[in-house]
XYZ file of C-alpha atoms in Angstrom:
738
model
C 54.968 140.567 72.565
C 51.993 140.812 74.920
C 49.820 137.467 75.055
C 46.094 137.522 75.338
C 45.622 134.743 77.914
C 41.745 134.881 77.840
C 41.832 134.268 73.963
C 44.423 131.598 74.438
C 42.234 129.864 76.995
C 39.206 130.017 74.686
C 41.030 128.456 71.944
C 42.341 125.777 74.036
C 38.910 124.902 75.242
C 37.682 124.787 71.639
C 40.377 122.574 70.562
C 40.035 120.394 73.722
C 36.235 120.094 72.974
C 36.802 119.308 69.320
C 39.596 116.696 70.197
C 36.991 115.001 72.892
C 34.172 115.096 70.313
C 36.270 113.395 67.612
C 37.390 110.798 69.940
C 33.825 110.066 71.154
C 32.642 109.931 67.387
C 35.500 107.359 66.757
C 34.521 105.366 69.673
C 30.855 105.426 68.943
C 31.546 104.396 65.186
C 33.806 101.544 66.466
C 31.272 100.340 69.128
C 28.457 100.549 66.578
C 30.629 98.579 63.942
C 31.482 96.100 66.719
C 27.558 95.702 67.634
C 26.849 95.202 63.882
C 29.558 92.823 62.756
C 28.077 90.908 59.921
C 25.845 87.967 61.019
C 25.098 85.049 58.709
C 22.078 82.725 58.469
C 24.288 79.676 57.594
C 21.934 76.865 58.171
C 18.411 75.929 57.305
C 16.188 77.716 59.910
C 19.416 79.623 60.989
C 21.258 77.309 63.281
C 21.703 73.512 63.839
C 19.485 73.666 67.000
C 16.563 74.629 64.669
C 15.702 77.736 66.708
C 14.721 80.111 64.156
C 16.617 82.884 66.157
C 18.544 85.818 65.276
C 20.791 87.845 67.699
C 20.513 90.882 65.549
C 18.677 93.912 67.253
C 19.132 96.825 64.669
C 15.563 96.333 63.829
C 13.506 96.520 66.994
C 10.003 97.325 68.426
C 10.735 101.096 68.199
C 11.647 101.320 64.494
C 10.079 98.236 62.729
C 7.405 100.340 61.176
C 10.320 101.926 59.224
C 11.164 98.903 57.286
C 11.350 99.088 53.527
C 12.113 96.826 50.575
C 15.779 96.730 50.176
C 15.688 94.631 47.039
C 13.875 92.022 45.055
C 15.162 89.282 43.023
C 12.824 87.421 40.479
C 13.908 83.967 39.570
C 11.949 84.058 36.254
C 10.551 80.569 36.491
C 7.090 80.502 38.117
C 4.817 78.195 36.478
C 1.292 79.599 37.385
C -0.529 76.951 35.172
C 0.760 74.284 37.525
C 0.594 76.321 40.869
C 4.567 76.291 41.254
C 5.718 77.126 44.922
C 8.850 78.260 46.689
C 8.979 77.022 50.155
C 12.831 77.709 50.524
C 14.358 79.184 53.747
C 17.637 80.705 52.252
C 20.898 80.459 53.852
C 23.429 83.367 53.897
C 27.201 82.635 54.312
C 29.979 85.475 54.095
C 27.734 87.839 52.382
C 26.249 85.324 49.836
C 22.711 84.216 49.830
C 21.927 80.559 48.411
C 18.333 79.685 47.541
C 16.136 77.576 45.090
C 13.620 78.581 42.413
C 10.131 77.219 41.582
C 11.817 74.899 38.949
C 14.414 73.722 41.406
C 17.370 75.954 40.057
C 19.900 76.868 42.700
C 21.278 80.402 42.754
C 23.585 82.614 44.751
C 22.940 86.255 45.270
C 24.883 89.316 46.803
C 22.991 89.300 50.011
C 23.144 93.006 50.329
C 21.954 93.917 46.891
C 20.029 90.833 45.509
C 22.440 90.858 42.494
C 22.919 87.363 40.823
C 26.340 85.727 41.042
C 25.457 82.350 39.478
C 22.600 80.073 38.838
C 22.565 76.269 38.296
C 19.831 74.351 36.531
C 19.722 70.514 37.481
C 17.867 69.723 34.200
C 21.056 70.871 32.212
C 23.052 67.862 33.865
C 20.716 64.997 32.920
C 20.896 63.178 29.584
C 18.141 63.758 27.153
C 16.559 60.411 27.883
C 16.467 61.062 31.518
C 14.801 64.425 31.597
C 11.233 63.029 31.241
C 12.027 61.112 34.488
C 12.936 64.199 36.473
C 10.754 64.836 39.540
C 9.904 68.327 40.031
C 9.625 68.296 43.845
C 9.265 71.048 46.480
C 12.473 72.346 47.981
C 12.841 74.009 51.392
C 16.451 74.730 51.430
C 20.079 73.955 50.597
C 23.195 72.904 52.879
C 26.427 74.688 52.995
C 29.940 73.005 53.802
C 33.565 74.061 53.882
C 36.695 72.614 54.910
C 37.961 76.225 55.663
C 40.768 75.974 53.335
C 39.098 77.062 50.243
C 36.728 74.106 49.388
C 33.041 75.319 49.809
C 30.151 73.328 48.660
C 26.310 73.588 48.407
C 24.328 70.453 48.531
C 20.607 70.098 47.597
C 18.258 67.650 46.043
C 16.398 67.854 42.619
C 14.403 64.985 41.527
C 16.077 61.860 42.947
C 19.563 63.271 42.999
C 21.623 64.775 45.683
C 23.800 67.425 44.131
C 27.057 68.878 45.196
C 27.989 72.255 43.803
C 31.039 74.559 44.087
C 29.641 77.338 46.361
C 31.733 80.020 44.494
C 30.845 79.145 40.837
C 27.684 76.995 40.959
C 29.329 74.181 39.035
C 28.922 70.539 39.938
C 31.793 68.863 42.064
C 32.617 66.192 39.771
C 34.574 64.214 42.282
C 31.288 63.697 44.257
C 29.366 60.642 43.469
C 28.747 60.428 39.729
C 29.830 63.574 38.171
C 28.622 65.686 40.860
C 25.501 63.833 42.181
C 24.313 60.669 43.955
C 21.107 58.774 43.288
C 18.968 58.686 46.486
C 17.623 55.282 45.206
C 20.877 53.662 46.035
C 21.925 52.297 49.308
C 18.662 51.602 51.116
C 19.322 47.816 51.377
C 16.738 46.798 49.050
C 15.685 47.418 45.279
C 13.762 50.436 45.139
C 14.830 51.735 41.759
C 11.137 51.977 40.468
C 9.808 53.792 43.558
C 9.463 57.396 44.309
C 12.148 59.111 46.471
C 13.409 62.521 46.869
C 14.157 65.020 49.711
C 12.281 68.164 50.143
C 14.128 69.504 53.227
C 18.006 69.990 53.246
C 20.349 67.685 55.136
C 22.668 68.580 57.999
C 26.302 68.731 58.323
C 28.441 66.950 60.959
C 32.199 67.494 60.452
C 32.607 65.885 56.868
C 29.293 63.925 57.014
C 25.956 65.164 55.326
C 23.134 63.416 57.014
C 19.999 63.133 54.734
C 16.322 62.211 55.071
C 13.953 61.681 52.175
C 10.441 62.017 51.082
C 8.960 58.769 49.850
C 5.533 57.792 48.507
C 2.746 57.413 51.079
C 1.003 54.421 49.462
C 1.735 50.842 49.654
C 4.575 51.091 47.054
C 6.906 53.170 49.093
C 10.594 53.290 49.658
C 11.782 52.983 53.121
C 12.819 56.210 54.828
C 16.250 55.165 56.360
C 18.494 57.962 57.269
C 21.956 58.005 55.581
C 25.123 59.898 56.160
C 27.247 60.671 53.055
C 30.971 61.699 52.844
C 30.808 65.334 51.814
C 33.802 64.869 49.559
C 33.017 61.657 47.660
C 29.475 60.956 48.332
C 29.729 57.561 49.559
C 27.558 56.390 52.376
C 29.379 56.415 55.710
C 26.430 55.105 57.887
C 22.877 54.144 57.634
C 20.107 54.066 60.217
C 17.188 51.641 59.359
C 14.037 53.408 60.380
C 12.211 50.201 59.692
C 14.254 47.824 61.851
C 15.854 44.694 60.314
C 16.211 41.360 62.306
C 18.096 41.697 65.588
C 17.793 45.417 65.853
C 15.997 47.396 68.421
C 12.266 47.981 67.414
C 12.064 44.949 65.160
C 9.802 43.071 67.338
C 7.301 46.062 67.117
C 6.199 44.553 63.733
C 4.007 41.507 63.893
C 5.097 40.520 60.342
C 8.699 39.248 60.656
C 9.098 40.197 56.818
C 7.771 43.728 57.171
C 11.186 45.485 56.823
C 11.441 43.891 53.205
C 8.360 45.427 52.129
C 6.895 48.417 54.163
C 8.002 51.803 53.384
C 7.898 55.320 54.925
C 8.872 55.927 58.534
C 10.985 58.740 56.951
C 12.566 61.909 58.075
C 11.052 64.439 55.511
C 11.330 67.581 57.611
C 14.945 67.999 58.241
C 17.175 67.671 61.364
C 18.413 69.470 64.372
C 21.793 68.840 66.035
C 23.622 69.225 69.410
C 26.956 69.369 67.921
C 28.869 69.693 71.104
C 27.400 66.384 72.288
C 27.580 64.787 68.695
C 23.906 64.035 68.699
C 21.592 64.373 65.641
C 17.793 64.518 66.173
C 15.168 63.206 63.578
C 11.382 63.231 63.716
C 9.895 60.762 61.624
C 6.777 60.148 59.535
C 4.167 57.402 59.496
C 4.765 54.118 58.049
C 2.936 53.331 54.611
C 0.087 53.096 53.798
C -0.898 55.983 55.991
C -4.518 55.277 56.675
C -4.773 51.480 56.863
C -2.561 49.275 59.018
C -3.834 45.855 58.275
C -0.686 44.999 56.404
C 1.695 46.310 59.164
C 0.304 45.340 62.329
C 2.083 46.303 65.495
C 3.334 49.815 66.949
C 5.444 50.143 63.911
C 8.862 51.540 65.309
C 10.357 53.905 64.471
C 7.375 55.524 62.568
C 6.183 58.687 64.275
C 9.352 58.575 66.647
C 11.760 61.211 67.758
C 15.400 59.710 67.297
C 18.439 60.707 68.927
C 21.396 59.285 66.925
C 25.222 59.498 67.274
C 26.006 61.855 64.497
C 29.254 60.264 63.632
C 28.149 56.660 63.590
C 24.392 56.541 63.302
C 24.029 54.585 66.576
C 20.645 54.811 68.285
C 20.961 56.652 71.558
C 17.207 56.884 72.423
C 13.718 57.206 70.995
C 10.210 58.194 71.750
C 7.203 57.155 69.724
C 4.510 59.959 69.850
C 1.746 57.902 67.977
C 1.489 54.203 68.050
C 0.362 52.211 64.793
C -0.510 55.613 63.068
C -3.433 55.486 60.802
C -4.000 59.111 60.626
C -0.996 60.461 58.811
C 0.426 61.737 62.033
C 3.783 62.566 60.916
C 6.067 64.430 63.144
C 6.113 67.620 60.924
C 9.314 69.466 61.971
C 12.610 68.569 63.471
C 12.672 69.160 67.234
C 14.015 72.520 68.515
C 16.766 72.425 71.135
C 16.075 74.406 74.148
C 17.116 74.962 77.710
C 14.985 75.069 80.839
C 15.930 76.018 84.376
C 14.632 73.836 87.147
C 15.771 73.935 90.746
C 18.682 75.976 89.986
C 19.841 73.673 87.255
C 19.946 73.952 83.599
C 18.295 71.189 81.522
C 19.216 70.665 77.951
C 15.968 69.823 76.467
C 14.077 69.517 73.150
C 10.580 70.679 72.068
C 8.713 68.760 69.557
C 5.388 70.281 68.041
C 2.951 67.781 66.692
C 0.245 67.703 64.044
C -2.227 67.015 66.696
C -1.288 70.181 68.551
C 0.630 68.773 71.360
C 4.017 70.049 72.712
C 6.332 67.387 73.894
C 9.292 68.374 76.083
C 12.352 65.965 76.660
C 15.589 65.920 78.165
C 17.604 65.798 74.930
C 20.295 63.640 76.497
C 18.362 60.759 77.707
C 14.803 61.109 76.241
C 13.127 61.486 79.583
C 9.839 63.727 79.377
C 9.978 66.812 81.488
C 6.219 66.302 82.125
C 4.132 63.326 82.700
C 2.965 61.651 79.551
C -0.334 59.514 79.886
C -1.055 56.532 77.810
C -4.803 56.915 77.519
C -7.238 54.424 76.217
C -8.671 55.060 72.686
C -11.360 53.724 70.486
C -10.539 50.122 69.414
C -13.389 49.167 67.126
C -12.602 49.367 63.185
C -15.106 48.449 60.308
C -11.885 47.842 58.230
C -11.179 44.225 57.968
C -7.681 43.186 59.246
C -7.072 46.355 61.014
C -5.884 46.123 64.646
C -5.421 49.374 66.516
C -3.198 50.371 69.450
C -5.273 50.341 72.693
C -3.634 53.506 74.011
C -1.867 56.545 72.675
C 0.551 59.089 74.424
C -0.794 62.451 75.698
C 1.474 64.925 77.535
C -0.172 66.350 80.736
C 1.764 69.609 80.056
C 2.443 72.027 78.561
C -1.213 72.640 77.374
C -1.744 71.895 73.740
C -1.698 74.760 71.128
C -4.436 72.903 69.120
C -8.135 72.445 69.867
C -8.477 68.783 71.191
C -12.366 68.428 71.121
C -14.752 69.496 68.487
C -18.429 69.522 69.210
C -20.634 67.502 66.701
C -22.485 69.729 64.368
C -20.257 72.893 65.069
C -20.563 75.071 62.110
C -18.801 78.197 60.805
C -20.850 81.002 61.916
C -20.124 83.018 58.769
C -21.690 80.815 56.485
C -24.989 81.612 54.579
C -28.103 79.658 55.783
C -28.255 77.400 52.622
C -24.520 76.458 53.132
C -25.137 75.910 56.982
C -27.776 73.397 56.126
C -25.385 71.520 53.722
C -22.662 71.264 56.343
C -25.033 69.924 58.964
C -26.303 67.311 56.537
C -22.517 66.377 55.983
C -22.017 66.124 59.751
C -24.989 63.624 59.889
C -23.271 61.363 57.351
C -20.074 61.048 59.443
C -19.051 59.331 62.399
C -19.140 61.180 65.735
C -15.860 62.854 66.291
C -13.629 61.312 69.051
C -10.035 61.761 69.844
C -8.062 59.093 67.904
C -11.266 57.825 66.240
C -10.138 55.372 63.350
C -10.727 55.919 59.826
C -14.005 54.352 58.735
C -16.128 53.433 55.716
C -18.699 56.178 56.742
C -15.972 58.816 57.364
C -14.504 60.573 60.265
C -13.684 64.282 60.919
C -9.919 64.366 61.663
C -9.504 67.040 64.177
C -7.133 68.102 65.957
C -4.409 68.417 63.419
C -5.968 67.034 60.271
C -3.896 65.662 57.633
C -1.533 68.753 57.415
C -1.527 69.818 61.044
C -1.539 71.453 63.654
C 2.104 72.269 63.746
C 3.582 72.381 60.222
C 6.931 71.823 58.577
C 7.831 75.522 59.185
C 8.586 74.510 62.815
C 8.865 76.500 66.050
C 10.745 79.455 67.019
C 12.745 79.760 70.235
C 14.202 82.727 72.180
C 17.305 81.455 74.174
C 17.288 84.806 76.310
C 13.630 84.475 77.389
C 13.208 80.837 76.984
C 9.905 81.355 75.244
C 8.874 79.044 72.213
C 6.564 80.328 69.363
C 4.414 77.866 67.329
C 2.272 78.765 64.436
C -0.412 76.050 63.619
C -3.596 75.330 61.503
C -6.990 74.343 62.835
C -8.681 72.825 59.711
C -11.037 69.812 59.883
C -10.491 66.926 57.453
C -12.502 63.997 56.307
C -11.187 60.679 56.146
C -13.315 58.127 54.285
C -12.118 54.630 53.437
C -13.139 53.015 50.045
C -12.980 49.163 49.417
C -10.840 48.279 46.501
C -11.024 45.312 44.161
C -8.136 43.566 42.863
C -9.165 41.065 39.868
C -6.407 38.580 38.879
C -5.231 38.494 35.443
C -6.840 34.990 35.034
C -10.320 36.359 35.475
C -9.839 39.936 34.259
C -11.114 40.747 30.807
C -11.909 44.340 30.757
C -11.723 47.246 28.455
C -8.985 49.922 28.918
C -11.360 52.418 30.438
C -12.562 49.818 32.977
C -8.996 48.820 33.874
C -8.088 52.448 33.989
C -10.873 53.158 36.508
C -9.541 50.488 38.817
C -6.148 51.608 38.424
C -7.175 55.209 39.113
C -8.949 54.062 42.365
C -5.703 52.114 43.453
C -3.201 54.817 42.575
C -4.787 58.147 42.179
C -7.982 58.446 44.279
C -6.298 58.852 47.634
C -5.096 62.231 46.369
C -7.469 63.293 43.641
C -10.806 61.971 45.178
C -13.491 59.539 43.580
C -14.721 62.524 41.698
C -11.515 63.538 40.356
C -11.945 66.980 41.660
C -8.775 67.004 43.720
C -8.516 69.181 46.812
C -5.743 70.876 49.052
C -2.749 70.650 47.021
C -4.070 68.280 44.528
C -5.447 69.577 41.250
C -8.711 68.571 39.619
C -8.213 66.058 36.722
C -11.527 66.916 35.155
C -10.919 68.180 31.593
C -7.118 67.446 32.121
C -7.233 66.168 28.446
C -7.426 69.823 27.389
C -3.950 70.216 28.937
C -2.064 66.931 28.448
C -1.936 64.678 25.381
C -0.701 61.120 25.817
C 3.028 61.959 25.312
C 2.971 64.486 28.005
C 0.773 62.446 30.178
C 3.085 59.411 30.030
C 5.908 61.722 30.770
C 4.145 62.926 33.703
C 3.626 59.377 35.046
C 7.273 58.735 34.581
C 8.476 61.750 36.459
C 5.944 62.754 38.908
C 5.543 66.398 39.850
C 5.819 67.917 43.202
C 3.326 66.225 45.620
C 2.813 63.550 42.944
C 5.077 60.595 43.024
C 6.604 58.772 39.894
C 4.588 55.896 38.574
C 7.265 54.602 36.198
C 6.925 51.202 37.628
C 3.567 50.746 36.088
C 3.568 48.767 32.848
C 3.050 50.327 29.379
C -0.446 48.770 29.369
C -1.221 50.062 32.759
C -0.107 53.532 31.689
C -2.384 53.364 28.654
C -5.339 52.260 30.734
C -5.142 55.240 32.925
C -4.752 57.556 29.995
C -7.783 56.072 28.602
C -9.648 56.696 31.754
C -8.306 60.042 32.730
C -7.891 61.485 29.189
C -10.835 59.947 27.709
C -9.026 58.710 24.705
C -11.344 57.354 22.251
C -9.132 55.118 20.399
C -8.583 53.180 23.499
C -12.065 52.915 24.726
C -12.928 49.454 23.196
C -9.558 47.676 23.444
C -9.407 44.590 25.718
C -7.037 44.736 28.747
C -5.589 41.904 30.782
C -4.153 42.820 34.041
C -0.731 41.652 35.139
C -0.367 39.181 38.031
C 0.453 40.998 41.347
C 0.184 38.091 43.439
C 3.890 38.044 44.073
C 3.605 40.911 46.500
C 0.461 41.030 48.463
C 1.702 44.230 50.293
C 0.722 46.133 47.254
C -2.906 44.879 47.031
C -4.417 46.874 49.851
C -8.220 46.175 50.533
C -8.843 50.034 51.200
C -7.752 53.451 50.059
C -9.136 56.835 50.947
C -11.582 59.029 49.108
C -8.966 61.940 48.665
C -7.175 64.319 50.847
C -10.538 66.110 51.642
C -11.001 69.260 53.884
C -14.381 69.671 55.528
C -15.552 72.682 53.426
C -18.785 74.433 52.737
C -20.299 74.524 49.132
C -18.439 77.791 48.503
C -15.045 76.324 49.781
C -15.019 78.006 53.205
C -14.016 75.975 56.185
C -16.968 74.133 57.744
C -16.064 74.474 61.224
C -15.778 77.700 63.330
C -12.620 79.859 63.514
C -9.726 80.585 64.350
C -8.513 78.552 61.392
C -4.783 79.425 62.064
C -3.022 80.637 65.243
C 0.117 81.877 66.689
C 0.965 80.563 70.152
C 3.698 81.710 72.532
C 4.881 79.325 75.407
C 6.954 80.266 78.444
C 9.019 77.021 78.802
C 10.008 78.050 82.181
C 6.502 77.666 83.482
C 5.127 75.422 80.686
C 2.393 77.950 80.236
C 0.826 79.554 77.148
C 1.567 83.370 77.332
C -0.479 84.434 74.538
C -2.369 82.889 71.646
C -3.756 85.069 68.576
C -5.313 84.430 65.218
C -2.855 84.402 62.421
C -3.869 85.957 58.983
C -7.131 85.726 57.044
C -8.492 84.373 53.988
C -9.313 87.236 51.269
C -13.029 86.411 51.422
C -12.959 87.001 55.166
C -11.040 90.286 54.892
C -14.209 92.605 55.732
C -15.304 90.653 58.832
C -15.132 92.282 62.190
C -13.648 89.133 63.829
C -10.050 88.113 62.974
C -10.346 84.529 61.902
C -6.860 83.286 61.335
C -5.968 81.248 58.141
C -4.035 78.110 57.326
C -0.501 78.894 57.229
C 2.629 77.329 56.098
C 6.167 78.212 56.944
C 7.692 79.171 60.344
C 8.506 82.366 62.270
C 11.758 83.985 63.337
C 12.452 85.466 66.731
C 15.109 88.185 67.127
C 16.995 89.925 69.904
C 15.279 93.103 68.910
C 11.984 91.947 70.523
C 10.363 90.885 67.325
C 8.659 87.797 65.770
C 8.674 87.933 61.960
C 6.274 85.501 60.111
C 4.666 85.440 56.674
C 3.135 81.978 55.980
C -0.471 83.059 55.261
C -2.515 83.178 52.024
C -3.342 86.982 52.523
C 0.060 87.656 51.054
C 1.432 89.570 54.113
C 4.633 89.406 56.300
C 4.207 90.650 59.768
C 6.152 91.428 62.898
C 4.746 90.845 66.341
C 6.055 92.048 69.644
C 7.335 88.800 70.995
C 6.285 89.535 74.578
C 2.689 90.474 74.022
C 1.738 89.220 70.627
C 0.839 92.879 69.502
C 1.001 93.392 65.609
C 3.691 95.990 65.090
C 4.297 96.016 61.142
C 2.902 94.355 58.199
C 3.687 94.466 54.430
C 2.041 93.264 51.324
C 4.205 90.778 49.360
C 4.160 90.122 45.444
C 2.805 86.573 46.260
C 2.126 84.783 49.537
C 5.302 83.716 51.382
C 4.835 79.961 52.264
C 8.136 79.937 53.557
C 10.254 80.752 56.652
C 12.103 84.138 56.560
C 15.834 84.516 57.092
C 17.443 87.451 59.245
C 21.035 88.399 58.666
C 23.323 91.458 58.375
C 25.653 92.700 55.643
C 27.789 95.678 55.844
C 26.294 96.896 59.173
C 22.637 96.627 57.980
C 20.162 93.996 59.029
C 18.008 92.295 56.561
C 14.807 90.240 56.621
C 14.338 88.042 53.443
C 11.491 85.744 52.392
C 10.481 83.569 49.485
C 7.333 84.742 47.829
C 6.230 81.620 45.817
C 2.529 81.452 46.359
C 0.767 78.319 44.715
C -0.727 77.050 47.875
C -4.446 77.420 49.138
C -5.601 78.612 45.492
C -3.085 81.600 45.404
C -1.302 82.713 42.420
C 2.440 81.458 42.007
C 5.295 83.906 42.314
C 8.974 83.981 41.868
C 10.200 86.673 44.080
C 12.714 86.818 47.099
C 12.103 90.063 48.857
C 14.398 91.700 51.321
C 13.579 94.360 53.986
C 15.918 96.694 55.803
C 15.638 100.063 57.677
C 16.535 103.266 55.708
C 20.143 104.249 56.088
C 19.083 107.536 57.808
C 17.824 105.656 60.970
C 20.259 102.877 61.208
């Protein structure tokens, strides 16, 4: 047989080419699979360092415009009448997404499809006689724990209870606490059974400990904000750190009253924690002591209010602290846990933390010893107060660098340029009635303009995002002016008080309700108007609301039956109670509850049409280079619907944080315009945006399942006058371009 060598060589080359092509294809698929191994979002804000960072890069600056909705899950329980919200940053573990609904139901979804696996309703676990006392609080996330031997648990707080659920079934773990839950009233060192306590942010895990903060009332009848660590298996308290120090403890002498620890509340960690797990350190950022705006009953610097704390995660032992506001009378809570970062200096790596504040400052500390990386000046501040008994701190700490992300000085009579002339005149007239704006000006009877920061910030609970590769930090913030006006209170004793129910109800309203709903009962910010509330509530529902509280409203179950009737007669205008006599109970036993002043509501400085009285921008996004301490870029973030057609991007108040990714992107929603956006993390250029079914006042989560990267965000609305929603929306690239 004669062989055709030419044809043989061609066949050989073809086979060889096909073999190489197949081998390269297999290698490509294998390498691609290796690059896109599933990556969870297992902790609130992504990781225990609170960095809001994802190493995923399938979605990048080149293809982000191709993002599409991958799935939508509706919880089905939005309460549009009561402006329900979802502020939850969901977690994703082993392909399952865990999150909460507007009515505080916890659920598990298939993270790739959005299909429901289970749902738990905490109301179902309560006895019938306790359901009217259930506090429907805001929830910002849940906590996952496993022993890596099959025991997986989800921890979350609804009302005053800390629950432990089986992560696979959603059923309560009956061996934890009392049939699967622990009452947060217990274990605080004094009786707070009648006081408001819950937790809006999730705890953090250290080995077999769940470390928890709390949200408490901000009035005089407040529980202390002590930090507790619970055994994840049993629910027993393993350690407690007293945020209002007891005799003999560090910080006790910062209170002039030696018995303050028995009565004063607050100084609570309401925003969550960050952790250096390798070094066994948990970091907490605390709020102010109660009452927020008058310190005459709590003289001194008030440690550990407004402090960054570094604690031994295993024992609760104090390692170091730094107080960012002395004797706070401005509600200057630290709004977010510190973000753990690293900075290169002189060829050495400094393990640091970054703490944004409501006032628009960024503090940087060595996280091992608490030393500031830049000088901090104790500047003299105004000392004169027209409030009897108030003694202010003579100085306040101001970091020399980095430069503040929030405006520090507001010129008097500065007015929003977009206002019509009649509204401009109205704002100028209001300016004349207020004290001249000064940095750290104390609350007054005339009223002050609180800026920078305002009551909400400045920086917010969404926190900062940190890129560990570039050492850049991203902070979204608000620039809204607020008015604090103090109102004197009268406290007639039982012996001399002979009033009708409406008269007593008015006095009780001023004492307990006016600080949120205002003297005119019109409300403001997140607090609803109480005018014509009798069209919505009868006495039965009103008493149930007083007993339970709802979201921002604490429980008033401690009031007597007559006090509740008096409030009902005044607020609901109940004719049957209008002429009945009322005698007050004697409250002389606890003078801490009888404050001489309160505030005239949480009041924004607005024009008659409800627009900001001061010039824009009203919301911003700032990028810091932590290596240099310089701001690299700063842009307005979002807009209000009524400003949509303006040529100038004004920014808007925003709630919820950003997420930065290895793909070069910064994802953020947070604005009332109902959009989610992706910016180029180096330049701040807007690369992509999408409309959401409701505004997403929440931080997104970024994860991957089955080789696909997802960005998911809770769209709960409800804030800033927006409609409430019930959706979780996930975005991903089409299969064709992954």
